[in-house]
Structure formats: C-alpha cells, structure tokens
Amino acid sequence: VQNQLFNFIGGNTGVWQVIKMETVVGAPLAQVERVEIIEGELTSVWQDFVWSLSGVTSYGRYVTRAEKDLLASRQADLNRPEATCAALIPISKSEIWWNLAQDERRAILETKSEHIKIGLEYLPAIARRLHHCRELDGEFDFLTWFEFAPEHSEAFEELVVRLHKSEEWKYVVREIDIRLVRADQ
Amino acid sequence: VQNQLFNFIGGNTGVWQVIKMETVVGAPLAQVERVEIIEGELTSVWQDFVWSLSGVTSYGRYVTRAEKDLLASRQADLNRPEATCAALIPISKSEIWWNLAQDERRAILETKSEHIKIGLEYLPAIARRLHHCRELDGEFDFLTWFEFAPEHSEAFEELVVRLHKSEEWKYVVREIDIRLVRADQ
C-alpha cells in the first residue's frame, strides 16, 4: 500500500468530460465541464479551476484477508482503453457513523449492507479506486473513482442503486454523482 | 469524533521542555530543547523551528463497542494540572503491516498483543491522544502524546516496555521516544 495523493480538478480543461452532475444528498458542488486527475501535490500551475478535491489511497479499513484476496484476484486496473466511461462520487458520512466502533461499522458496511460482496459482483467490469480525505482538510470523507466500458453502463447504474438502498447509505449525509466520458483533447 | 489537526513543533520555545530524546528504531529526529503544541493549520508565525510533526485525531480503527465504552469510562483528559510529565512517541509501521487485511491487523494488535487491554490498565493515570499522519504528507504514521503525574513515571516505563515486547511492535520500523516536562515560560 503506497499512499498516493490524487487531485480531481473540476473546470474547463481535462481529459474527462462531464456528462452529468447530480447532487444526491447534501450541499451541491458547482457544475463543471471537465475534470482533470493530477497525482501528487498540486503545483501553482493549477489555479484556474472551479473546484479541486484531493484524497489519498490508503489501506482497507474493513476487508478481511479472504475478501482482500478475492478482490485482488478479480479487479481490473484503471486506464483500460475500452473503459471510456467514468464516475466520480464524493461522499461524506455522518458524525453518528464516525462515532461508531470498528465492529459496528463493519457490521453495517458488510454484514447488513454487503458493500464488499456487492462490489465483487461487478468485477472486473467496473474498476474502482477509493481515495480517503477525512484526515485531509477537505469537504468530503471519500472520493471514489470508477471506470468502465460503455456496455457496462447499465451494470454500473444497478450497482449504484443497490448501494443506495443499503443500511450503510443511511449514514451518507453528502453525495455528488459525477458522470464522465474520456474525451482526449 | 471531530478531526482535529495538531502540530508538534520542536525547537527552542514551547511549554514542554525536552528531558530525553531516544531513537528506538530507524532514522533519528534532531535534538530539540522544547516542544510547542499548536492546534489547527500552522500560520507563517511558525518558521523558526527544527522540526514540525503534524497529525489528526480520528476515529478508532480497531476498538469494538465494548472496548470503546470501557476506554471512555476510564480515561482522563489532557491538561490535568498534576500531569506535568509527558511523552511524544512518533512511530511508523512497515509496509508488511499496511498490506495486512483488517482482521489480520486486529488479530496482531489485540488478540496477540493486547494493545487496548494493556493501555486500559494504565487509565486514568496515563492520559493519551493518538494522532494519525499516514494520510498526511509526513514522515511518521502516528504521533502519540501521553501526559501523567510524576508519581506515575514508573508505570509509564512499564507500559512502554510491555508494548515494545508485543507482537505488534515487530511491525514498527521507526520510533522516537521523546520525554518532556511542563515548564511554563
């Protein structure tokens, strides 16, 4: 697990063209045309943007060894040429969630909500990278980035609907659903 | 759980006077005379220091509900007038540790090492605040700050020795043990 910082920069430049931005719950995020993803600390070159969301990859907080191995055996990398569709979903969870103990959060996330199990069903079609930002000075707790081929768009909708119906999602107090397509300039 | 950023600033000013600095394992940290603790983002006022270590308080990654309640019922606050002794112990764990799954880390930390159970034995005498910095751009994974009265110094030594002997500590690749006394200027 090398921690890597990624910045999602919303504005009018970038490889990813925004095709839809929906506020699912909580305060909205300003509409943008494009999103650029930059790894590492942002330099002063990046000033002309509408918003910039940063998060770091980190170790899994909930997966058991069996789940971790299963995920590793099935998941696909990002940047597959055929995966021209993407979603960026920033979320924050409530203080009630963060005040739960580890066993309680695991019980909600997996025993009741099957978050990991549901995600596994969509591998390798839907590639995913989770970025943590609760420990950073940002406005969200997590940024999840998904990539998939156009023919898996319906599967992705289904995944989102299933997670939204879960017990875990009752603790989500802010969520923005940003859909994008690769549009190399 | 409100995340709070704390900066430990090593130099020649500050309320806490350094009485001993020992490199337990890994690269050393420059010797300083005093440490100041500043909450929140550092302003430009803070420039004349030798090192500055930052970390955020966060939710517990391992405690169960029963352990969390037990800790809450026993632990003391920081800043007790009688607690004039302190320790700042920055540590980093190995990549092997961070690549373990949640159940494996919990098994090492508590089932094998009894980290939480041992810590409970020293409450309320030894007050403690854990700061996470693995997700920040720092050189350590954790900064732990302890405060205790002089008559509990021996108990604190015993706590440190017991943790050092644990299975969990085999994964600690860097550790600095900084001891301090309150010396209001």
CSV table of N, CA and C in Angstrom, one decimal, chain A residues 22 24 87 89 118 122 146 154-166 169 175 177 179:
chain,number,residue,atom,x,y,z
A,22,GLU,N,-25.0,15.2,-10.5
A,22,GLU,CA,-26.3,15.2,-9.7
A,22,GLU,C,-25.9,15.2,-8.2
A,24,VAL,N,-27.0,14.0,-5.0
A,24,VAL,CA,-27.8,13.0,-4.4
A,24,VAL,C,-28.3,13.4,-3.0
A,87,ALA,N,-17.1,7.5,-13.4
A,87,ALA,CA,-17.9,8.2,-12.4
A,87,ALA,C,-17.0,8.7,-11.2
A,89,ILE,N,-17.6,9.9,-7.4
A,89,ILE,CA,-18.6,10.0,-6.4
A,89,ILE,C,-18.0,10.4,-5.1
A,118,ILE,N,-21.3,-7.0,-2.8
A,118,ILE,CA,-21.9,-6.4,-4.0
A,118,ILE,C,-20.9,-5.9,-5.0
A,122,TYR,N,-19.4,-6.9,-9.6
A,122,TYR,CA,-19.2,-6.1,-10.8
A,122,TYR,C,-17.8,-6.1,-11.2
A,146,PHE,N,-14.6,5.5,-10.6
A,146,PHE,CA,-14.9,4.3,-11.3
A,146,PHE,C,-14.6,4.4,-12.7
A,154,GLU,N,-25.1,0.1,-17.7
A,154,GLU,CA,-26.3,-0.4,-17.0
A,154,GLU,C,-26.0,-1.1,-15.7
A,155,ALA,N,-24.9,-1.9,-15.8
A,155,ALA,CA,-24.4,-2.6,-14.6
A,155,ALA,C,-24.0,-1.6,-13.6
A,156,PHE,N,-23.4,-0.5,-14.0
A,156,PHE,CA,-22.9,0.5,-13.0
A,156,PHE,C,-24.1,1.1,-12.4
A,157,GLU,N,-25.2,1.5,-13.2
A,157,GLU,CA,-26.4,2.0,-12.6
A,157,GLU,C,-27.0,1.1,-11.5
A,158,GLU,N,-27.0,-0.2,-11.8
A,158,GLU,CA,-27.5,-1.1,-10.9
A,158,GLU,C,-26.7,-1.2,-9.6
A,159,LEU,N,-25.4,-1.1,-9.7
A,159,LEU,CA,-24.5,-1.1,-8.5
A,159,LEU,C,-24.8,0.1,-7.6
A,160,VAL,N,-25.0,1.3,-8.3
A,160,VAL,CA,-25.3,2.5,-7.5
A,160,VAL,C,-26.6,2.4,-6.8
A,161,VAL,N,-27.6,1.8,-7.5
A,161,VAL,CA,-28.9,1.7,-6.9
A,161,VAL,C,-28.9,0.7,-5.7
A,162,ARG,N,-28.2,-0.4,-5.9
A,162,ARG,CA,-28.1,-1.4,-4.8
A,162,ARG,C,-27.4,-0.8,-3.5
A,163,LEU,N,-26.3,0.0,-3.8
A,163,LEU,CA,-25.7,0.6,-2.6
A,163,LEU,C,-26.5,1.7,-1.9
A,164,HIS,N,-27.2,2.4,-2.8
A,164,HIS,CA,-28.1,3.5,-2.2
A,164,HIS,C,-29.2,2.9,-1.3
A,165,LYS,N,-29.6,1.7,-1.6
A,165,LYS,CA,-30.7,1.0,-0.8
A,165,LYS,C,-30.2,0.4,0.5
A,166,SER,N,-28.8,0.4,0.6
A,166,SER,CA,-28.3,-0.4,1.8
A,166,SER,C,-28.4,0.4,3.1
A,169,TRP,N,-25.9,3.3,3.6
A,169,TRP,CA,-26.1,4.6,2.9
A,169,TRP,C,-27.0,5.5,3.8
A,175,GLU,N,-23.5,13.5,-0.9
A,175,GLU,CA,-23.1,12.7,-2.1
A,175,GLU,C,-23.4,13.4,-3.4
A,177,ASP,N,-22.9,12.8,-7.6
A,177,ASP,CA,-22.7,11.8,-8.5
A,177,ASP,C,-22.3,12.5,-9.9
A,179,ARG,N,-20.8,12.0,-13.6
A,179,ARG,CA,-20.5,11.0,-14.7
A,179,ARG,C,-19.7,11.7,-15.8
